[in-house]
Coordinates of C-alpha atoms in Angstrom, one line a residue:
M26 CA 66.6 23.0 22.7
D27 CA 70.3 24.1 22.5
N28 CA 69.9 26.5 19.7
V29 CA 66.9 28.5 20.0
T30 CA 65.3 30.5 16.9
I31 CA 63.2 33.4 16.8
G32 CA 60.6 31.0 15.7
L33 CA 60.9 28.6 18.2
A34 CA 60.6 31.4 20.8
L35 CA 57.7 32.7 19.2
V36 CA 55.9 29.7 19.0
A37 CA 56.8 28.4 22.9
G38 CA 55.1 31.7 23.7
L39 CA 52.3 31.0 22.1
L40 CA 52.3 27.6 23.4
S41 CA 52.6 29.3 27.1
F42 CA 49.3 30.8 27.1
I43 CA 47.5 27.8 27.8
S44 CA 49.7 27.1 30.8
P45 CA 47.7 27.5 34.4
C46 CA 50.0 30.2 35.7
V47 CA 48.6 32.9 32.8
L48 CA 45.1 32.1 33.8
P49 CA 44.6 34.8 36.2
L50 CA 46.1 36.9 33.6
V51 CA 43.7 36.5 31.2
P52 CA 40.1 37.6 33.3
A53 CA 42.3 40.8 34.2
Y54 CA 43.1 41.2 30.5
I55 CA 39.3 40.6 29.4
G56 CA 37.8 42.6 32.6
Y57 CA 40.0 45.6 31.6
M58 CA 39.5 45.4 28.0
G59 CA 35.7 44.8 28.2
G60 CA 35.4 47.7 31.1
R61 CA 36.9 50.0 28.2
M62 CA 34.8 48.9 25.9
T63 CA 31.5 49.5 27.8
H64 CA 32.7 52.7 28.7
Q65 CA 33.7 53.7 24.9
V66 CA 29.9 52.5 23.7
S67 CA 28.5 54.2 26.8
R68 CA 30.1 57.3 25.9
Q69 CA 29.0 56.9 22.4
Q70 CA 25.5 56.7 23.1
A71 CA 26.0 59.6 25.7
V72 CA 27.2 62.2 22.6
G73 CA 24.9 60.7 20.2
A74 CA 27.4 58.9 18.3
P75 CA 26.2 57.2 15.2
P76 CA 25.0 53.3 15.6
A77 CA 27.1 52.3 12.8
I78 CA 30.5 50.5 13.9
S79 CA 33.0 52.0 11.8
L80 CA 36.4 50.0 10.5
G81 CA 38.3 52.5 12.8
M82 CA 36.0 51.5 16.1
R83 CA 37.0 48.0 15.6
L84 CA 40.6 48.4 15.0
Q85 CA 40.6 50.2 18.4
M86 CA 39.9 47.7 20.4
L87 CA 43.0 45.9 18.3
A88 CA 44.9 48.7 18.9
H89 CA 44.3 48.5 22.6
G90 CA 45.5 44.8 22.8
A91 CA 48.5 45.6 21.0
A92 CA 49.6 48.2 23.1
F93 CA 48.4 45.9 26.3
V94 CA 50.9 43.5 25.0
S95 CA 53.6 45.8 24.3
G96 CA 53.2 47.1 27.8
F97 CA 53.7 43.3 29.5
T98 CA 56.5 42.7 26.5
V99 CA 58.4 45.5 27.7
I100 CA 58.2 44.6 31.7
F101 CA 58.7 41.0 31.0
V102 CA 62.2 41.6 28.5
L103 CA 63.3 44.2 31.3
I104 CA 63.0 41.7 34.1
G105 CA 64.6 39.1 31.9
L106 CA 67.5 40.7 31.2
L107 CA 67.8 42.3 34.9
T108 CA 67.3 38.8 36.3
T109 CA 69.6 36.8 34.3
A110 CA 72.5 39.2 32.2
L111 CA 72.6 41.9 34.5
S112 CA 71.9 40.3 37.8
S113 CA 74.9 41.5 39.8
V114 CA 74.2 45.3 38.8
A115 CA 70.5 45.2 39.4
G116 CA 68.8 41.7 40.0
Q117 CA 68.7 42.3 43.5
Y118 CA 66.3 45.4 43.1
V119 CA 63.9 43.5 40.3
G120 CA 61.7 42.5 43.4
A121 CA 61.2 45.7 45.0
F122 CA 60.8 47.0 41.1
T123 CA 57.9 44.9 40.6
E124 CA 56.3 44.9 43.9
A125 CA 56.1 49.0 43.5
L126 CA 54.8 48.8 40.0
G127 CA 52.2 46.3 41.4
R128 CA 51.2 48.6 44.1
V129 CA 51.1 51.7 42.0
G130 CA 49.6 50.1 39.0
G131 CA 46.8 48.4 41.2
V132 CA 45.9 51.9 42.4
V133 CA 45.6 53.3 38.8
I134 CA 43.7 50.3 37.8
I135 CA 41.0 51.4 40.6
F136 CA 41.1 54.5 39.5
F137 CA 40.4 53.5 35.9
G138 CA 37.5 51.1 37.9
L139 CA 36.1 54.0 39.4
Q140 CA 36.0 56.2 35.8
F141 CA 34.2 53.1 34.2
M142 CA 31.6 53.5 36.5
G143 CA 31.1 56.6 36.1
L144 CA 31.7 57.5 39.8
L145 CA 34.5 60.6 39.0
P146 CA 32.6 62.5 37.1
R147 CA 29.9 62.2 39.5
L148 CA 32.1 62.9 42.3
F149 CA 33.7 66.3 40.7
S150 CA 30.2 67.0 40.2
W151 CA 29.1 66.7 43.9
L152 CA 32.4 68.6 44.9
R153 CA 31.6 71.9 42.5
G154 CA 28.1 72.1 44.1
K155 CA 27.6 75.0 45.9
N156 CA 26.9 73.7 49.3
R157 CA 30.8 71.9 49.2
A158 CA 32.3 75.0 47.7
A159 CA 33.4 75.7 51.2
L160 CA 34.9 72.5 52.1
V161 CA 37.2 72.5 48.5
D162 CA 38.1 76.3 49.5
S163 CA 39.3 74.9 52.8
R164 CA 43.0 74.8 53.7
L165 CA 42.3 71.8 55.8
F166 CA 41.3 70.0 52.7
S167 CA 44.1 70.4 51.2
L168 CA 46.0 69.5 54.0
A169 CA 44.3 66.2 54.7
T170 CA 44.4 65.5 50.8
A171 CA 47.9 65.9 51.0
F172 CA 48.6 63.6 54.1
A173 CA 46.3 61.0 52.8
A174 CA 48.3 61.3 49.2
S175 CA 51.8 61.1 51.1
L176 CA 51.0 57.8 53.1
L177 CA 49.5 56.3 49.2
I178 CA 53.1 57.0 48.1
Y179 CA 54.8 56.2 51.4
W180 CA 53.0 52.5 51.2
A181 CA 53.2 52.6 47.0
L182 CA 57.0 52.5 47.3
L183 CA 57.3 49.8 50.0
E184 CA 57.7 51.6 53.0
E185 CA 61.1 53.0 52.1
A186 CA 61.8 56.3 53.3
V187 CA 64.8 56.9 50.6
L188 CA 62.3 56.5 47.8
A189 CA 59.0 57.8 49.1
L190 CA 60.6 61.2 50.9
P191 CA 61.3 62.6 47.7
A192 CA 58.5 61.5 45.6
I193 CA 56.3 63.0 48.8
A194 CA 58.5 66.7 48.9
A195 CA 57.9 67.0 45.1
L196 CA 54.0 66.3 45.7
L197 CA 54.2 68.6 48.6
L198 CA 56.1 71.1 46.3
G199 CA 53.8 70.8 43.1
M200 CA 50.4 71.8 45.7
A201 CA 52.5 74.3 47.3
A202 CA 53.5 75.9 43.6
G203 CA 49.8 75.6 42.7
S204 CA 48.5 77.6 45.4
A205 CA 46.9 74.7 47.0
F206 CA 47.8 76.0 50.7
T207 CA 46.8 79.6 50.1
Q208 CA 44.3 79.5 47.2
P209 CA 42.7 75.7 47.4
G210 CA 39.6 76.4 46.0
R211 CA 41.3 77.8 42.8
F212 CA 43.7 74.8 42.9
W213 CA 41.1 72.2 43.3
M214 CA 38.9 73.2 40.7
A215 CA 41.3 73.7 38.2
L216 CA 42.9 70.1 39.2
M217 CA 39.3 68.8 38.5
D218 CA 39.1 70.7 35.1
R219 CA 42.4 69.3 33.9
L220 CA 41.5 65.2 35.0
Q221 CA 38.1 66.1 33.7
L222 CA 39.9 67.4 30.1
A223 CA 42.5 64.3 30.2
L224 CA 39.6 61.7 30.8
Y225 CA 37.5 63.7 28.0
A226 CA 40.5 63.6 25.7
D227 CA 40.8 59.6 26.2
T228 CA 37.3 59.0 25.6
R229 CA 37.2 61.4 22.3
A230 CA 40.1 59.7 21.2
D231 CA 38.5 55.9 21.7
L232 CA 35.4 57.7 19.8
S233 CA 37.6 58.8 16.8
A234 CA 39.7 55.5 16.7
G235 CA 42.7 57.6 17.6
R236 CA 45.9 56.5 18.6
E237 CA 46.2 58.3 22.1
G238 CA 44.0 56.4 23.8
T239 CA 46.2 53.3 23.8
V240 CA 48.6 54.9 26.6
G241 CA 46.5 53.8 29.3
S242 CA 46.2 50.1 27.8
F243 CA 50.1 50.3 27.4
F244 CA 50.6 51.0 30.8
M245 CA 48.1 48.4 32.0
G246 CA 50.3 46.1 30.0
M247 CA 53.2 46.8 32.2
V248 CA 51.1 46.8 35.5
F249 CA 49.9 43.2 35.0
S250 CA 53.2 41.9 33.7
A251 CA 54.6 43.2 37.0
G252 CA 52.0 40.8 38.8
W253 CA 52.2 37.8 37.2
T254 CA 55.2 35.0 37.1
P255 CA 55.6 33.2 33.8
C256 CA 55.6 29.2 34.1
I257 CA 59.2 28.3 32.7
G258 CA 58.7 25.9 30.1
P259 CA 62.0 23.8 28.8
L260 CA 62.7 26.8 26.0
L261 CA 61.9 29.8 28.3
G262 CA 64.4 28.1 30.6
T263 CA 67.0 28.1 27.9
I264 CA 66.4 31.6 26.5
L265 CA 66.6 32.9 29.9
T266 CA 70.5 30.8 30.2
V267 CA 71.4 32.4 26.7
A268 CA 70.9 36.0 28.1
A269 CA 72.4 35.1 31.8
T270 CA 75.4 33.5 29.5
A271 CA 75.5 36.4 27.1
G272 CA 75.7 38.8 29.9
A273 CA 78.5 36.9 31.6
T274 CA 80.4 36.1 29.1
S275 CA 80.6 39.1 26.4
G276 CA 78.0 41.7 27.7
D277 CA 76.1 41.2 24.6
V278 CA 72.6 40.8 26.0
A279 CA 71.0 41.6 22.5
Q280 CA 70.4 38.0 21.7
G281 CA 68.7 37.4 24.7
M282 CA 66.5 40.6 24.9
L283 CA 65.7 39.3 21.1
L284 CA 64.3 35.7 22.1
L285 CA 62.7 37.2 25.1
A286 CA 60.8 39.7 22.8
A287 CA 60.0 37.0 20.5
Y288 CA 58.5 35.0 23.3
S289 CA 55.9 37.6 24.4
V290 CA 55.1 38.4 21.1
G291 CA 53.8 34.6 20.7
L292 CA 52.4 34.8 24.1
G293 CA 50.5 38.1 23.4
I294 CA 49.0 36.4 20.0
P295 CA 46.1 35.1 21.7
F296 CA 45.4 38.3 23.7
L297 CA 45.1 39.9 20.4
I298 CA 43.0 37.5 19.0
T299 CA 40.6 38.2 22.5
A300 CA 40.6 41.8 21.8
M301 CA 39.1 41.0 18.2
L302 CA 36.5 38.4 19.4
M303 CA 35.5 40.4 22.0
D304 CA 34.7 43.4 19.7
G305 CA 31.9 41.4 18.7
A306 CA 30.0 42.0 22.0
R307 CA 30.1 45.6 20.8
G308 CA 26.9 45.3 19.1
M309 CA 25.2 43.4 22.1
L310 CA 26.0 46.1 24.2
R311 CA 24.2 48.7 21.8
R312 CA 21.0 46.4 21.8
L313 CA 21.4 46.3 26.1
Q314 CA 21.5 50.4 26.3
R315 CA 18.9 50.0 29.0
R316 CA 20.9 47.8 31.0
M317 CA 24.1 49.9 29.9
R318 CA 24.2 51.6 33.9
V319 CA 24.2 48.1 35.4
I320 CA 26.9 46.9 32.9
E321 CA 29.0 50.3 33.7
L322 CA 28.7 49.4 37.3
F323 CA 29.8 45.5 37.1
S324 CA 32.8 46.4 34.8
G325 CA 33.9 48.8 37.2
C326 CA 33.6 46.8 40.4
L327 CA 35.6 44.0 38.6
M328 CA 38.4 46.9 38.1
I329 CA 38.5 47.7 41.1
L330 CA 38.9 44.0 42.3
I331 CA 41.4 43.4 39.6
G332 CA 43.3 46.6 41.0
L333 CA 43.1 45.3 44.9
L334 CA 44.5 41.9 43.3
V335 CA 47.1 43.4 41.7
A336 CA 48.3 46.0 44.4
S337 CA 48.1 43.6 47.5
G338 CA 50.4 40.9 44.8
R339 CA 47.4 38.5 45.3
L340 CA 47.9 38.1 41.3
Q341 CA 51.1 36.6 41.5
S342 CA 50.1 33.9 44.1
L343 CA 47.2 33.2 42.0
S344 CA 49.8 32.5 39.1
Q345 CA 51.7 30.2 41.6
T346 CA 48.3 28.5 42.7
F347 CA 47.0 27.8 39.4
S348 CA 50.5 25.9 38.1
R349 CA 50.5 23.3 40.5
G350 CA 49.7 19.5 40.1
E351 CA 49.4 17.5 37.3
F352 CA 47.8 20.1 34.7
A353 CA 51.1 22.0 35.4
D354 CA 52.7 18.9 34.0
L355 CA 50.7 19.0 31.1
T356 CA 50.9 22.3 30.2
F357 CA 54.8 21.3 30.4
R358 CA 54.5 18.9 27.8
I359 CA 52.7 20.7 25.5
E360 CA 55.2 23.2 25.3
E361 CA 57.7 20.5 25.0
C362 CA 55.5 18.5 22.4
G363 CA 54.4 21.6 20.4
L364 CA 58.2 22.6 20.0
G365 CA 58.7 19.4 18.6
V366 CA 56.4 19.3 16.1
F367 CA 57.3 22.9 14.8
A368 CA 61.4 21.9 15.5
G369 CA 60.8 18.8 13.2
D370 CA 61.5 16.5 16.2
L371 CA 58.1 15.2 16.4
H372 CA 55.6 13.9 13.6
L373 CA 51.8 15.2 13.8
S374 CA 50.9 11.5 14.3
H375 CA 53.3 11.3 17.6
L376 CA 51.7 14.1 19.1
G377 CA 49.2 12.5 20.8
D378 CA 51.5 10.1 22.6
C379 CA 53.8 12.5 23.4
L380 CA 51.2 14.7 25.2
A381 CA 49.9 11.4 27.1
D382 CA 53.8 11.5 28.7
E383 CA 54.1 8.1 26.7
L384 CA 56.7 9.7 24.3
R385 CA 59.6 11.9 24.7
P386 CA 61.3 13.7 21.7
V387 CA 65.0 13.8 22.7
A388 CA 68.2 14.4 20.7
V389 CA 71.2 12.1 20.3
N390 CA 73.3 12.1 23.3
Q391 CA 70.6 13.8 25.5
S392 CA 69.0 11.5 28.4
A393 CA 65.4 11.3 29.1
S394 CA 63.5 10.4 32.4
L395 CA 61.2 7.6 32.1
H396 CA 58.5 6.8 34.8
F397 CA 57.3 3.1 34.9
T398 CA 54.2 1.9 36.7
A399 CA 51.5 -0.8 36.7
D400 CA 49.5 1.4 34.6
A401 CA 52.2 2.9 32.5
Q402 CA 54.3 -0.3 31.1
R403 CA 55.6 1.3 27.7
R404 CA 57.4 4.2 27.2
Q405 CA 59.0 6.0 23.6
M406 CA 61.5 7.9 22.7
L407 CA 62.0 9.8 19.4
F408 CA 65.3 11.1 18.1
Y409 CA 66.7 12.3 14.6
A410 CA 69.6 10.8 13.4
E411 CA 71.6 10.4 9.7
A412 CA 72.4 7.2 8.0
G413 CA 75.3 5.4 8.9
D414 CA 75.1 6.6 12.6
Q415 CA 75.9 4.0 15.0
I416 CA 74.2 4.5 18.4
D417 CA 74.4 3.1 21.9
V418 CA 71.3 3.3 24.2
E419 CA 72.2 3.3 27.8
A420 CA 69.6 2.6 30.7
R421 CA 70.5 3.4 34.5
G422 CA 68.2 2.9 37.9
L423 CA 67.4 -0.8 37.1
A424 CA 69.3 -2.6 39.4
D425 CA 67.1 -4.4 42.4
S426 CA 64.0 -2.8 41.0
G427 CA 62.6 -5.8 39.3
L428 CA 62.3 -3.7 36.3
E429 CA 63.0 -5.9 32.9
L430 CA 62.7 -4.2 29.8
E431 CA 62.0 -5.2 26.3
L432 CA 63.3 -2.6 23.9
A433 CA 62.9 -2.2 20.2
L434 CA 64.4 0.4 17.8
Y435 CA 62.4 1.5 14.8
A436 CA 63.4 2.8 11.7
P437 CA 61.9 6.4 10.2
D438 CA 59.7 3.7 8.1
N439 CA 58.7 1.9 11.3
T440 CA 60.6 -1.3 10.2
I441 CA 62.7 -2.9 13.5
V442 CA 66.1 -2.1 13.4
A443 CA 67.1 -3.5 16.8
R444 CA 65.4 -5.6 19.9
A445 CA 67.2 -6.0 23.1
N446 CA 66.4 -7.2 26.6
S447 CA 67.5 -5.3 29.5
A448 CA 68.7 -8.1 31.6
E449 CA 70.9 -9.6 28.4
S450 CA 74.0 -7.1 28.5
R451 CA 74.5 -5.7 32.3
Q452 CA 77.9 -4.1 32.5
V453 CA 78.4 -3.1 36.2
A454 CA 75.7 -2.4 39.1
D455 CA 73.1 -0.3 38.3
M456 CA 74.1 0.6 34.7
R457 CA 72.9 -1.6 31.7
Y458 CA 73.3 -1.2 27.8
P459 CA 70.7 -3.1 26.1
M460 CA 72.0 -1.8 22.8
T461 CA 75.8 -1.4 21.6
A462 CA 76.7 0.1 17.9
V463 CA 73.7 -0.5 16.1
E464 CA 74.2 1.0 12.4
L465 CA 71.3 2.8 11.0
A466 CA 70.5 2.5 7.4
S467 CA 68.3 5.4 6.8
G468 CA 68.3 9.0 8.1
G469 CA 65.2 10.7 9.6
L470 CA 63.3 10.2 13.1
H471 CA 64.0 6.7 14.9
R472 CA 61.9 5.6 18.0
L473 CA 62.9 3.6 20.5
S474 CA 60.3 1.7 22.5
L475 CA 60.7 0.7 25.9
R476 CA 57.9 -2.1 27.4
A477 CA 58.0 -3.4 31.0
E478 CA 55.4 -6.6 30.9
D479 CA 53.8 -7.1 34.3
F480 CA 55.7 -4.6 36.3
N481 CA 53.6 -3.7 39.4
G482 CA 56.0 -1.4 40.7
D483 CA 57.0 2.3 40.7
E484 CA 60.5 3.3 39.1
R485 CA 62.1 5.9 37.1
I486 CA 64.9 5.3 35.0
R487 CA 67.4 7.3 32.8
V488 CA 67.7 6.6 29.3
K489 CA 70.4 7.7 26.8
V490 CA 70.9 7.4 23.3
R491 CA 74.2 8.3 22.2
H492 CA 76.7 7.8 19.3
A493 CA 78.5 4.4 19.8
L494 CA 81.4 4.8 22.3
P495 CA 83.6 2.1 23.4
L496 CA 82.1 1.3 27.3
T497 CA 85.8 1.8 28.7
E498 CA 85.5 5.7 27.3
E499 CA 82.3 6.1 29.7
S500 CA 84.1 8.7 32.4
S501 CA 85.3 11.0 29.5
P502 CA 83.3 14.1 29.3
S503 CA 80.9 14.8 26.7
A504 CA 81.6 17.7 24.2
L505 CA 79.7 20.0 26.3
S506 CA 81.9 18.8 29.3
S507 CA 84.8 19.4 27.7
N508 CA 83.7 23.2 26.7
I509 CA 83.1 23.6 30.3
I510 CA 86.4 22.3 31.5
S511 CA 88.2 24.9 29.1
S512 CA 85.9 27.6 30.8
L513 CA 86.4 26.5 34.5
S514 CA 90.3 26.4 33.6
D515 CA 89.8 30.3 32.6
L516 CA 87.9 30.7 35.9
V517 CA 90.1 29.3 38.1
S518 CA 92.7 31.8 37.4
E519 CA 90.7 34.8 38.5
I520 CA 89.6 35.7 41.8
G521 CA 86.2 37.4 41.1
E522 CA 84.1 39.3 43.6
I523 CA 80.7 38.3 45.1
G524 CA 78.4 38.2 42.5
L525 CA 75.9 36.2 40.2
E526 CA 77.8 35.5 37.0
A527 CA 79.6 32.6 36.2
G528 CA 83.1 32.9 38.3
K529 CA 82.2 35.0 41.1
R530 CA 81.8 33.5 44.4
A531 CA 78.1 33.3 45.5
P532 CA 76.6 35.2 48.0
A533 CA 76.8 34.3 51.1
F534 CA 73.9 33.1 53.1
S535 CA 72.5 31.2 56.3
I536 CA 69.1 29.3 56.4
A537 CA 67.5 26.4 58.4
T538 CA 67.0 23.1 56.7
L539 CA 63.8 20.9 57.0
D540 CA 65.4 19.1 59.6
G541 CA 66.0 22.2 62.1
E542 CA 69.6 22.1 61.3
R543 CA 71.1 25.3 60.5
L544 CA 73.0 25.9 57.1
S545 CA 75.3 28.3 55.4
L546 CA 77.2 28.5 52.3
A547 CA 80.6 28.6 54.1
D548 CA 79.8 25.0 55.5
L549 CA 79.4 23.7 52.2
R550 CA 83.0 24.9 50.9
G551 CA 84.9 22.4 50.1
K552 CA 82.1 20.8 48.2
V553 CA 80.8 21.2 44.8
T554 CA 77.0 22.2 45.7
L555 CA 74.0 22.6 43.5
L556 CA 72.0 25.5 45.1
N557 CA 68.3 24.7 43.6
F558 CA 65.3 27.4 44.1
W559 CA 61.9 25.5 44.1
G560 CA 58.3 25.1 45.3
T561 CA 56.2 22.1 46.1
W562 CA 53.7 24.3 43.7
C563 CA 56.2 24.3 40.9
G564 CA 54.9 21.5 38.1
P565 CA 58.6 21.9 36.4
C566 CA 60.0 21.4 39.8
R567 CA 58.2 17.9 39.9
R568 CA 60.2 17.1 36.7
E569 CA 63.8 17.7 38.2
M570 CA 63.6 16.6 41.7
P571 CA 63.9 12.9 41.3
E572 CA 66.8 13.2 39.0
F573 CA 68.5 15.3 41.5
Q574 CA 68.1 12.7 43.6
R575 CA 69.6 9.9 41.2
V576 CA 72.4 12.3 40.8
Y577 CA 72.9 12.7 44.5
A578 CA 73.2 9.3 44.9
E579 CA 75.6 8.7 42.4
W580 CA 77.9 11.6 43.1
A581 CA 77.2 12.4 46.9
A582 CA 80.3 10.6 48.0
R583 CA 82.7 12.1 45.7
G584 CA 82.0 15.7 47.5
F585 CA 78.6 16.4 45.8
E586 CA 75.9 18.5 48.1
I587 CA 72.5 19.7 46.9
L588 CA 70.7 22.2 48.9
A589 CA 67.1 23.2 47.4
I590 CA 65.7 26.0 48.6
A591 CA 62.1 26.6 48.8
Y592 CA 59.8 30.0 48.8
N593 CA 56.2 30.5 49.4
D594 CA 55.7 27.1 50.6
T595 CA 54.9 25.4 54.0
A596 CA 57.0 22.9 55.9
A597 CA 54.1 20.6 56.1
A598 CA 54.1 20.7 51.9
M599 CA 57.8 20.0 51.9
S600 CA 57.7 17.1 53.9
D601 CA 55.2 15.3 52.0
F602 CA 56.9 16.5 48.6
R603 CA 60.2 14.7 50.0
A604 CA 58.3 11.5 51.0
E605 CA 56.9 11.5 47.6
F606 CA 59.9 11.5 46.1
G607 CA 62.3 10.0 48.4
L608 CA 64.9 13.3 48.5
S609 CA 67.6 12.6 50.5
F610 CA 69.3 15.9 50.5
P611 CA 68.4 19.1 52.5
L612 CA 65.6 21.0 51.9
A613 CA 65.2 24.6 53.4
L614 CA 62.1 27.0 53.6
D615 CA 62.8 30.7 52.9
D616 CA 60.4 32.3 55.1
T617 CA 61.6 35.8 54.3
G618 CA 62.9 35.2 51.0
A619 CA 66.1 36.9 51.6
V620 CA 68.1 34.0 50.1
N621 CA 65.9 34.2 47.0
E622 CA 66.3 38.1 47.1
A623 CA 70.2 37.5 47.3
Y624 CA 70.5 35.4 44.7
A625 CA 67.8 37.7 42.5
I626 CA 65.3 34.6 41.9
Q627 CA 62.3 35.2 39.9
T628 CA 61.4 32.0 38.2
R629 CA 61.3 28.8 39.7
P630 CA 63.2 26.5 39.1
S631 CA 66.6 27.7 38.8
S632 CA 69.8 26.4 39.7
F633 CA 73.2 27.4 40.6
L634 CA 76.4 25.1 40.6
I635 CA 78.8 26.4 43.0
D636 CA 82.4 24.9 43.0
K637 CA 84.4 23.8 46.0
D638 CA 85.9 27.2 46.4
G639 CA 82.5 29.0 46.5
R640 CA 82.3 30.2 43.1
I641 CA 79.6 29.9 40.9
V642 CA 80.5 27.4 37.9
M643 CA 76.9 27.6 36.2
R644 CA 73.5 29.2 36.3
H645 CA 70.4 27.7 34.9
F646 CA 67.2 28.5 34.4
G647 CA 63.8 26.1 34.2
V648 CA 64.4 22.3 34.3
L649 CA 68.0 20.6 34.7
S650 CA 68.3 17.1 33.6
Q651 CA 70.1 14.5 34.9
A652 CA 72.5 14.4 31.9
Q653 CA 73.1 17.9 31.7
L654 CA 74.1 17.7 35.5
D655 CA 76.0 14.8 35.0
D656 CA 78.1 16.8 32.5
M657 CA 78.5 19.5 34.5
L658 CA 79.9 17.5 37.5
M659 CA 82.3 15.5 35.0
A660 CA 83.6 18.7 34.1
V661 CA 83.9 20.2 37.6
F662 CA 85.5 16.9 39.3
A663 CA 87.7 16.6 36.3
D664 CA 89.4 20.3 36.7
A665 CA 89.4 20.0 40.5

């Protein structure tokens, strides 16, 4: 996943549509689009529009879907940019921005719901009645409305006076300029006329299949994206890391923005298809015109419910809830395997094994964590190699586990290239080289099969296929590490201010660990620290935590520490998680979200590698593998 292309990003977005954290967005989208279509059909009947459905009418629903996708694309790219490449400038404000947009947007969605139900026109008609003229023409009515609107603005802008007071002042000045307090009757009648004209113009645009009506859908897309947290799969994590690296080194974030946009477009394709499928319900709604009032009330109530979820922040909580457990892990594999097929790292014949987590696509010099149990005694790795390459196969984590592996390396034509037994070639404790200097006669996809016969335990091991190297060079850094060392030598000479880019000092904090001890960043000075932001509900976090534990066991004695900070979680769930994976490094719960805010965390897992002097060495979004972390630590300690 190191060479991310626009095509890969688009396919990753398309595959992400089936991830569980997108599920809350789908009914919200269907509710909005269904409510708009119901409203459109109802208005067409009310004005006597012809029953025939024109091409323009059919395209109108697609146009609204495209506007919705464009809206969440703009916000998603903006948030990705602010939380990665420009995090030191604006990253800490992203959370406040999305929360405020969610609150404001939730109120607007409720307004749309009232409009779709037909309650706003009825309210305006009621206020225009002769018996209510005195009420509308009262200064007290204007003062009460201004007070209620001011409270709503104050709440929508997060109870921050510095933001709310200017907005409230603008509201009061606008009302005063419109004579709301001197001639309230004229002001409110004119305001209702303007609102009705705007709503009529939107309906007329829908009836004539114009483009003006898509502005509301664009705004709805922006609102829904602010209340949604995407699942960080293998490629989205790489895209965010690319954006962060670009912003930290050259200030050129165009590549990261382009990749984020391509990802969003891929994610939006199923939404567009949904809009086209929903258009087929237009004829059914016409046949149910006798029940149209009931349908309008139902769709409006659904919109109001969605607005309440968005305004209260519950939509984002639902995203996190739906991304827990084994299903989240399955969706992670769907992206990994789907991208493998698209990139040519997998054949379609391998897709079933990959989705079953029996086969893992890797690159040469990349490792994978393989889980063996009594029910999962066979695992496979697939990698591309050229003819004439010589490869080694290294396995770690086998010492004292009772796990003995039979390995077979298959050529692209499924003929066996080499066989080995993990017990035959122990070199040092906890490290085995079942295959060394195996020369490959043909190029293409090679498959490494690992089988554990009669194994009744539970063991995870790290297996790495790499270009053949003398065993004495095991401690030398890889090409990635060499690049890191060269960049670290430049960073050491700089004295950076506090920030979130590589080379700057990490923001200070203090937090209570799960064991009740107080731990600050200053306490970790003198150690190389991995600061990991995670959650027990995060599927990808479950993938990387066992690998973190193995890295911690290997490097802790050399001055390496891991601090894993959870948010929107519970101490009980974290304790169970620690016991399940046998974690021995400190875990902490960020109750207030202050540490997450200081590090501009919007996606989990996210990781920061901090050197002994408290400077940030690396930022990574998404799953961080043992091989990647080993390379990073090898470079950091070699440079120390």
